[in-house]
């Protein structure tokens, strides 16, 4: 009997080990880092800590000074102009090993999805060896990665909760993470004060990732009671905050931080649908960032998600955020072909959304039409 395509082994749900939550939670980081340092010698680790910090914080000592770093530690700033590439991850790991940081007491990732995913990938590679591309797929990571703590500074991607870390392999065109229980963070600091300085547009696009994960999951064929419960509450919180007067009030920022985490848990037990594969096409071929690409893709999804599309437009309007239009008008035939290839390659979510015959619905012409409608 053929193994069904959606049967990828979500049999045991792995969640984040522990977390601190609430305004000011960042002050708890020092204690967790110190605990890790104290046990380092017995655990064959070297007592130093690797911080991977979103470059946004490069000149923000008010945040950097609270991370608990010493002069012995390593702080690397993670550029966020491009989403993680397998080659860049490999270089980062090689640099750390060359600098003597192959067995840090913990890695602390401070930032958005790019930084958190980078931290997860690096932690896995420091113990598993090999190259990042070796682990793109399901359950290929052999042994637990280095201990890692996540400190999200923008909400929506759910990276803080999930068992994956999305990376693009430029040579193969594959945008896929290391889906593994070993990828899950050991500890999180969820401090909604950290999202107060995010630019409004970016806050909206990224927050919508949580909303869309759950819209797609709830419309799919692969459903389960736990995933549904996480997804329903995520959507509930998103409606409360994105249809409120100010999506960035302290209450709204707290709600979105919870929605992001729960949305990550939801997607960890289910699959996305159509928006994410089309979004991945935009990212791989045109270099558009994940969250804004989702919003662009959602514009063309009316026939698949009619109610959610209407609600999405209402949220954008309420928050006075503009989603750019026309990103795929007037491209070359080769570019449209590349967009098609980079979209239909995502067979799990597309099967979840449309069934195993999804390619009959998503023909080359149809896919090109949808991209042109964005
Ligand atoms: Zn997403």
CSV table of N, CA and C in Angstrom, one decimal, residues 105-225:
chain,number,residue,atom,x,y,z
A,105,UNK,N,27.3,26.8,25.7
A,105,UNK,CA,26.3,26.4,26.8
A,105,UNK,C,24.9,26.5,26.3
A,106,UNK,N,24.7,27.6,25.5
A,106,UNK,CA,23.4,27.7,24.8
A,106,UNK,C,23.5,28.7,23.7
A,107,UNK,N,22.6,28.6,22.7
A,107,UNK,CA,22.5,29.7,21.7
A,107,UNK,C,21.2,30.5,22.0
A,108,UNK,N,21.3,31.8,21.9
A,108,UNK,CA,20.2,32.6,22.2
A,108,UNK,C,19.9,33.4,20.9
A,109,UNK,N,18.7,33.1,20.3
A,109,UNK,CA,18.2,33.8,19.1
A,109,UNK,C,17.3,34.9,19.4
A,110,UNK,N,17.7,36.2,19.0
A,110,UNK,CA,16.8,37.3,19.4
A,110,UNK,C,16.4,38.0,18.1
A,111,UNK,N,15.1,37.9,17.7
A,111,UNK,CA,14.7,38.5,16.5
A,111,UNK,C,13.4,37.9,16.0
A,112,UNK,N,13.2,38.1,14.6
A,112,UNK,CA,12.0,37.6,14.0
A,112,UNK,C,12.3,36.2,13.4
A,113,UNK,N,11.4,35.8,12.5
A,113,UNK,CA,11.5,34.4,12.0
A,113,UNK,C,12.9,34.1,11.4
A,114,UNK,N,13.5,35.1,10.7
A,114,UNK,CA,14.8,34.8,10.0
A,114,UNK,C,15.8,34.4,11.1
A,115,UNK,N,15.9,35.2,12.2
A,115,UNK,CA,16.9,35.0,13.2
A,115,UNK,C,16.6,33.8,14.0
A,116,UNK,N,15.3,33.5,14.3
A,116,UNK,CA,14.9,32.3,15.1
A,116,UNK,C,15.2,31.1,14.2
A,117,UNK,N,14.9,31.1,13.0
A,117,UNK,CA,15.1,29.9,12.1
A,117,UNK,C,16.6,29.7,12.0
A,118,UNK,N,17.4,30.8,11.8
A,118,UNK,CA,18.8,30.6,11.7
A,118,UNK,C,19.4,30.0,13.0
A,119,UNK,N,18.9,30.4,14.1
A,119,UNK,CA,19.4,29.8,15.4
A,119,UNK,C,19.1,28.3,15.5
A,120,UNK,N,17.9,27.9,15.1
A,120,UNK,CA,17.5,26.5,15.1
A,120,UNK,C,18.4,25.7,14.2
A,121,UNK,N,18.6,26.2,13.0
A,121,UNK,CA,19.4,25.5,12.0
A,121,UNK,C,20.9,25.3,12.5
A,122,UNK,N,21.4,26.4,13.0
A,122,UNK,CA,22.8,26.4,13.5
A,122,UNK,C,23.0,25.4,14.7
A,123,UNK,N,22.0,25.4,15.6
A,123,UNK,CA,22.1,24.5,16.7
A,123,UNK,C,22.1,23.1,16.3
A,124,UNK,N,21.3,22.8,15.3
A,124,UNK,CA,21.2,21.4,14.8
A,124,UNK,C,22.6,21.0,14.1
A,125,UNK,N,23.1,21.9,13.3
A,125,UNK,CA,24.3,21.6,12.6
A,125,UNK,C,25.5,21.5,13.5
A,126,UNK,N,25.6,22.2,14.6
A,126,UNK,CA,26.7,22.1,15.5
A,126,UNK,C,26.9,20.7,16.1
A,127,UNK,N,25.8,20.0,16.2
A,127,UNK,CA,25.9,18.6,16.7
A,127,UNK,C,25.8,17.5,15.7
A,128,UNK,N,25.1,17.8,14.6
A,128,UNK,CA,24.9,16.8,13.6
A,128,UNK,C,25.9,16.8,12.5
A,129,UNK,N,26.7,17.9,12.3
A,129,UNK,CA,27.7,17.9,11.2
A,129,UNK,C,27.0,18.0,9.9
A,130,UNK,N,27.8,18.0,8.8
A,130,UNK,CA,27.3,18.0,7.5
A,130,UNK,C,26.8,19.4,7.1
A,131,UNK,N,26.0,19.4,6.0
A,131,UNK,CA,25.5,20.7,5.5
A,131,UNK,C,24.1,20.9,5.7
A,132,UNK,N,23.6,22.2,5.7
A,132,UNK,CA,22.2,22.5,6.0
A,132,UNK,C,21.3,21.7,5.0
A,133,UNK,N,21.7,21.6,3.8
A,133,UNK,CA,20.8,21.0,2.8
A,133,UNK,C,20.6,19.5,3.1
A,134,UNK,N,21.5,18.9,3.8
A,134,UNK,CA,21.4,17.5,4.1
A,134,UNK,C,20.1,17.2,4.9
A,135,UNK,N,19.7,18.3,5.6
A,135,UNK,CA,18.6,18.0,6.6
A,135,UNK,C,17.3,18.7,6.2
A,136,UNK,N,17.2,19.2,4.9
A,136,UNK,CA,16.0,19.8,4.4
A,136,UNK,C,15.0,18.7,4.1
A,137,UNK,N,13.9,18.6,4.9
A,137,UNK,CA,13.0,17.5,4.7
A,137,UNK,C,12.4,17.1,6.1
A,138,UNK,N,11.9,15.9,6.2
A,138,UNK,CA,11.2,15.4,7.4
A,138,UNK,C,12.1,14.4,8.2
A,139,UNK,N,12.3,14.7,9.4
A,139,UNK,CA,13.0,13.8,10.4
A,139,UNK,C,14.3,13.3,9.9
A,140,UNK,N,15.2,14.2,9.3
A,140,UNK,CA,16.5,13.8,8.9
A,140,UNK,C,17.6,14.2,9.9
A,141,UNK,N,17.2,15.0,10.9
A,141,UNK,CA,18.2,15.4,11.9
A,141,UNK,C,18.4,14.3,12.9
A,142,UNK,N,19.6,13.8,13.0
A,142,UNK,CA,19.9,12.5,13.7
A,142,UNK,C,19.9,12.7,15.2
A,143,UNK,N,20.6,13.7,15.7
A,143,UNK,CA,20.7,13.8,17.2
A,143,UNK,C,20.3,15.2,17.6
A,144,UNK,N,20.0,15.4,18.9
A,144,UNK,CA,19.5,16.7,19.4
A,144,UNK,C,20.6,17.8,19.1
A,145,UNK,N,20.1,19.0,18.7
A,145,UNK,CA,21.0,20.1,18.5
A,145,UNK,C,21.5,20.7,19.8
A,146,UNK,N,22.3,21.7,19.8
A,146,UNK,CA,22.7,22.4,21.0
A,146,UNK,C,21.5,23.1,21.6
A,147,UNK,N,21.6,23.3,22.9
A,147,UNK,CA,20.5,24.0,23.6
A,147,UNK,C,20.3,25.3,23.0
A,148,UNK,N,19.0,25.7,22.9
A,148,UNK,CA,18.7,27.0,22.3
A,148,UNK,C,17.5,27.7,22.9
A,149,UNK,N,17.7,29.0,23.1
A,149,UNK,CA,16.6,29.8,23.7
A,149,UNK,C,16.2,30.8,22.6
A,150,UNK,N,14.8,31.0,22.4
A,150,UNK,CA,14.3,31.9,21.4
A,150,UNK,C,13.7,33.1,22.1
A,151,UNK,N,14.0,34.3,21.5
A,151,UNK,CA,13.4,35.5,22.0
A,151,UNK,C,12.8,36.3,20.9
A,152,UNK,N,11.6,36.0,20.5
A,152,UNK,CA,11.0,36.7,19.4
A,152,UNK,C,10.8,38.2,19.6
A,153,UNK,N,11.1,39.0,18.6
A,153,UNK,CA,10.9,40.4,18.8
A,153,UNK,C,9.9,41.0,17.8
A,154,UNK,N,9.2,40.1,17.0
A,154,UNK,CA,8.1,40.4,16.2
A,154,UNK,C,7.2,39.2,16.2
A,155,UNK,N,5.9,39.3,16.0
A,155,UNK,CA,5.0,38.2,16.2
A,155,UNK,C,4.4,37.8,14.9
A,156,UNK,N,4.2,36.5,14.7
A,156,UNK,CA,3.4,36.0,13.5
A,156,UNK,C,3.8,34.8,12.9
A,157,UNK,N,5.2,34.6,12.7
A,157,UNK,CA,5.6,33.5,11.9
A,157,UNK,C,5.4,32.2,12.7
A,158,UNK,N,5.4,32.2,14.0
A,158,UNK,CA,5.3,31.0,14.8
A,158,UNK,C,6.6,30.2,14.9
A,159,UNK,N,7.6,30.8,14.3
A,159,UNK,CA,8.9,30.1,14.4
A,159,UNK,C,9.3,29.7,15.8
A,160,UNK,N,8.9,30.5,16.7
A,160,UNK,CA,9.2,30.2,18.1
A,160,UNK,C,8.6,28.9,18.6
A,161,UNK,N,7.6,28.4,17.9
A,161,UNK,CA,6.9,27.2,18.4
A,161,UNK,C,7.1,26.0,17.5
A,162,UNK,N,7.6,26.2,16.3
A,162,UNK,CA,7.5,25.1,15.4
A,162,UNK,C,8.7,24.2,15.4
A,163,UNK,N,8.6,23.0,14.7
A,163,UNK,CA,9.7,22.0,14.6
A,163,UNK,C,10.4,22.2,13.2
A,164,UNK,N,10.4,23.4,12.7
A,164,UNK,CA,11.1,23.6,11.4
A,164,UNK,C,11.8,24.9,11.4
A,165,UNK,N,12.7,25.0,10.5
A,165,UNK,CA,13.5,26.3,10.3
A,165,UNK,C,13.6,26.5,8.8
A,166,UNK,N,12.9,27.4,8.2
A,166,UNK,CA,12.8,27.5,6.8
A,166,UNK,C,14.1,28.0,6.2
A,167,UNK,N,14.6,27.4,5.1
A,167,UNK,CA,15.8,27.8,4.5
A,167,UNK,C,15.6,27.6,3.0
A,168,UNK,N,16.3,28.4,2.2
A,168,UNK,CA,16.2,28.3,0.7
A,168,UNK,C,17.5,27.8,0.2
A,169,UNK,N,17.5,26.7,-0.6
A,169,UNK,CA,18.7,26.2,-1.2
A,169,UNK,C,18.6,26.7,-2.7
A,170,UNK,N,19.5,27.7,-2.9
A,170,UNK,CA,19.5,28.4,-4.2
A,170,UNK,C,19.7,27.4,-5.4
A,171,UNK,N,20.6,26.4,-5.2
A,171,UNK,CA,21.0,25.5,-6.3
A,171,UNK,C,19.7,24.7,-6.7
A,172,UNK,N,19.0,24.1,-5.7
A,172,UNK,CA,17.9,23.3,-6.0
A,172,UNK,C,16.6,24.0,-6.1
A,173,UNK,N,16.6,25.3,-5.7
A,173,UNK,CA,15.3,26.1,-5.7
A,173,UNK,C,14.4,25.6,-4.6
A,174,UNK,N,14.9,24.8,-3.7
A,174,UNK,CA,14.0,24.2,-2.6
A,174,UNK,C,14.0,25.1,-1.4
A,175,UNK,N,12.7,25.5,-1.1
A,175,UNK,CA,12.5,26.3,0.2
A,175,UNK,C,11.9,25.4,1.2
A,176,UNK,N,12.7,24.8,2.1
A,176,UNK,CA,12.2,23.8,3.0
A,176,UNK,C,13.1,23.8,4.2
A,177,UNK,N,12.4,23.5,5.3
A,177,UNK,CA,13.2,23.5,6.6
A,177,UNK,C,13.6,22.1,7.1
A,178,UNK,N,14.3,22.1,8.3
A,178,UNK,CA,14.7,20.9,8.9
A,178,UNK,C,13.5,20.5,9.8
A,179,UNK,N,12.5,19.8,9.3
A,179,UNK,CA,11.4,19.4,10.1
A,179,UNK,C,11.8,18.3,11.0
A,180,UNK,N,11.9,18.6,12.3
A,180,UNK,CA,12.4,17.6,13.3
A,180,UNK,C,12.0,18.0,14.7
A,181,UNK,N,11.8,17.1,15.5
A,181,UNK,CA,11.6,17.4,17.0
A,181,UNK,C,12.9,18.1,17.5
A,182,UNK,N,14.0,17.8,17.0
A,182,UNK,CA,15.3,18.4,17.5
A,182,UNK,C,15.3,19.9,17.1
A,183,UNK,N,14.5,20.4,16.3
A,183,UNK,CA,14.5,21.8,15.8
A,183,UNK,C,13.8,22.7,16.8
A,184,UNK,N,13.0,22.1,17.7
A,184,UNK,CA,12.1,22.9,18.6
A,184,UNK,C,13.0,23.6,19.7
A,185,UNK,N,12.7,24.8,20.0
A,185,UNK,CA,13.4,25.6,21.0
A,185,UNK,C,13.3,24.9,22.4
A,186,UNK,N,14.3,25.0,23.2
A,186,UNK,CA,14.3,24.4,24.6
A,186,UNK,C,13.5,25.4,25.5
A,187,UNK,N,13.7,26.7,25.2
A,187,UNK,CA,13.1,27.7,26.1
A,187,UNK,C,12.8,28.9,25.3
A,188,UNK,N,11.7,29.6,25.7
A,188,UNK,CA,11.4,30.9,25.0
A,188,UNK,C,11.2,32.0,26.0
A,189,UNK,N,11.5,33.2,25.6
A,189,UNK,CA,11.2,34.4,26.3
A,189,UNK,C,10.1,35.2,25.5
A,190,UNK,N,8.9,35.2,25.9
A,190,UNK,CA,7.8,35.8,25.1
A,190,UNK,C,7.5,37.2,25.8
A,191,UNK,N,8.1,38.2,25.4
A,191,UNK,CA,7.9,39.5,26.0
A,191,UNK,C,7.3,40.5,25.0
A,192,UNK,N,6.0,40.8,25.1
A,192,UNK,CA,5.4,41.7,24.1
A,192,UNK,C,5.9,43.1,24.1
A,193,UNK,N,6.7,43.5,25.1
A,193,UNK,CA,7.3,44.8,25.0
A,193,UNK,C,8.3,44.9,23.9
A,194,UNK,N,8.8,43.8,23.5
A,194,UNK,CA,9.9,43.8,22.5
A,194,UNK,C,9.3,44.1,21.1
A,195,UNK,N,8.0,44.0,20.9
A,195,UNK,CA,7.4,44.3,19.6
A,195,UNK,C,6.9,45.7,19.4
A,196,UNK,N,7.1,46.5,20.4
A,196,UNK,CA,6.6,47.9,20.4
A,196,UNK,C,7.2,48.8,19.3
A,197,UNK,N,8.5,48.5,18.9
A,197,UNK,CA,9.2,49.3,18.0
A,197,UNK,C,9.1,48.8,16.5
A,198,UNK,N,8.4,47.7,16.3
A,198,UNK,CA,8.3,47.2,14.9
A,198,UNK,C,7.5,48.2,14.0
A,199,UNK,N,8.1,48.5,12.8
A,199,UNK,CA,7.3,49.3,11.9
A,199,UNK,C,5.9,48.7,11.6
A,200,UNK,N,4.9,49.6,11.5
A,200,UNK,CA,3.5,49.1,11.4
A,200,UNK,C,3.2,48.1,10.3
A,201,UNK,N,3.7,48.5,9.1
A,201,UNK,CA,3.5,47.6,7.9
A,201,UNK,C,4.0,46.2,8.2
A,202,UNK,N,5.3,46.2,8.7
A,202,UNK,CA,5.9,44.9,8.9
A,202,UNK,C,5.2,44.1,10.0
A,203,UNK,N,4.7,44.8,11.0
A,203,UNK,CA,4.0,44.2,12.1
A,203,UNK,C,2.7,43.5,11.5
A,204,UNK,N,2.0,44.2,10.6
A,204,UNK,CA,0.8,43.7,10.0
A,204,UNK,C,1.2,42.4,9.2
A,205,UNK,N,2.1,42.6,8.2
A,205,UNK,CA,2.4,41.5,7.3
A,205,UNK,C,2.8,40.2,8.1
A,206,UNK,N,3.7,40.5,9.1
A,206,UNK,CA,4.2,39.3,9.9
A,206,UNK,C,3.1,38.7,10.7
A,207,UNK,N,2.2,39.6,11.3
A,207,UNK,CA,1.1,39.1,12.1
A,207,UNK,C,0.2,38.2,11.3
A,208,UNK,N,0.0,38.7,10.0
A,208,UNK,CA,-0.9,37.9,9.2
A,208,UNK,C,-0.5,36.5,8.9
A,209,UNK,N,0.8,36.2,9.1
A,209,UNK,CA,1.3,34.9,8.9
A,209,UNK,C,0.6,33.9,9.8
A,210,UNK,N,0.4,34.4,11.1
A,210,UNK,CA,-0.3,33.5,12.0
A,210,UNK,C,-1.7,33.3,11.6
A,211,UNK,N,-2.4,34.4,11.1
A,211,UNK,CA,-3.8,34.3,10.7
A,211,UNK,C,-3.8,33.3,9.5
A,212,UNK,N,-2.9,33.5,8.5
A,212,UNK,CA,-3.0,32.6,7.3
A,212,UNK,C,-2.7,31.2,7.6
A,213,UNK,N,-1.7,30.9,8.4
A,213,UNK,CA,-1.4,29.5,8.8
A,213,UNK,C,-2.7,28.8,9.2
A,214,UNK,N,-3.5,29.5,10.0
A,214,UNK,CA,-4.7,28.9,10.5
A,214,UNK,C,-5.9,28.9,9.5
A,215,UNK,N,-6.0,29.9,8.7
A,215,UNK,CA,-7.0,29.9,7.7
A,215,UNK,C,-6.7,28.7,6.7
A,216,UNK,N,-5.5,28.5,6.4
A,216,UNK,CA,-5.1,27.4,5.4
A,216,UNK,C,-5.3,26.1,6.1
A,217,UNK,N,-4.9,26.0,7.4
A,217,UNK,CA,-5.0,24.7,8.1
A,217,UNK,C,-6.5,24.3,8.2
A,218,UNK,N,-7.3,25.2,8.6
A,218,UNK,CA,-8.7,24.9,8.9
A,218,UNK,C,-9.5,24.6,7.6
A,219,UNK,N,-9.0,25.0,6.4
A,219,UNK,CA,-9.7,24.7,5.2
A,219,UNK,C,-9.2,23.5,4.5
A,220,UNK,N,-8.2,22.8,5.1
A,220,UNK,CA,-7.6,21.7,4.5
A,220,UNK,C,-8.3,20.4,4.8
A,221,UNK,N,-7.8,19.3,4.2
A,221,UNK,CA,-8.4,18.0,4.5
A,221,UNK,C,-7.8,17.2,5.6
A,222,UNK,N,-6.5,17.6,6.0
A,222,UNK,CA,-5.8,17.0,7.0
A,222,UNK,C,-6.1,17.7,8.3
A,223,UNK,N,-7.0,17.3,9.1
A,223,UNK,CA,-7.4,18.0,10.3
A,223,UNK,C,-7.3,17.1,11.5
A,224,UNK,N,-7.2,17.7,12.6
A,224,UNK,CA,-7.3,16.9,13.9
A,224,UNK,C,-7.7,17.9,15.0
A,225,UNK,N,-8.2,17.3,16.1
A,225,UNK,CA,-8.9,18.1,17.1
A,225,UNK,C,-7.9,19.1,17.8
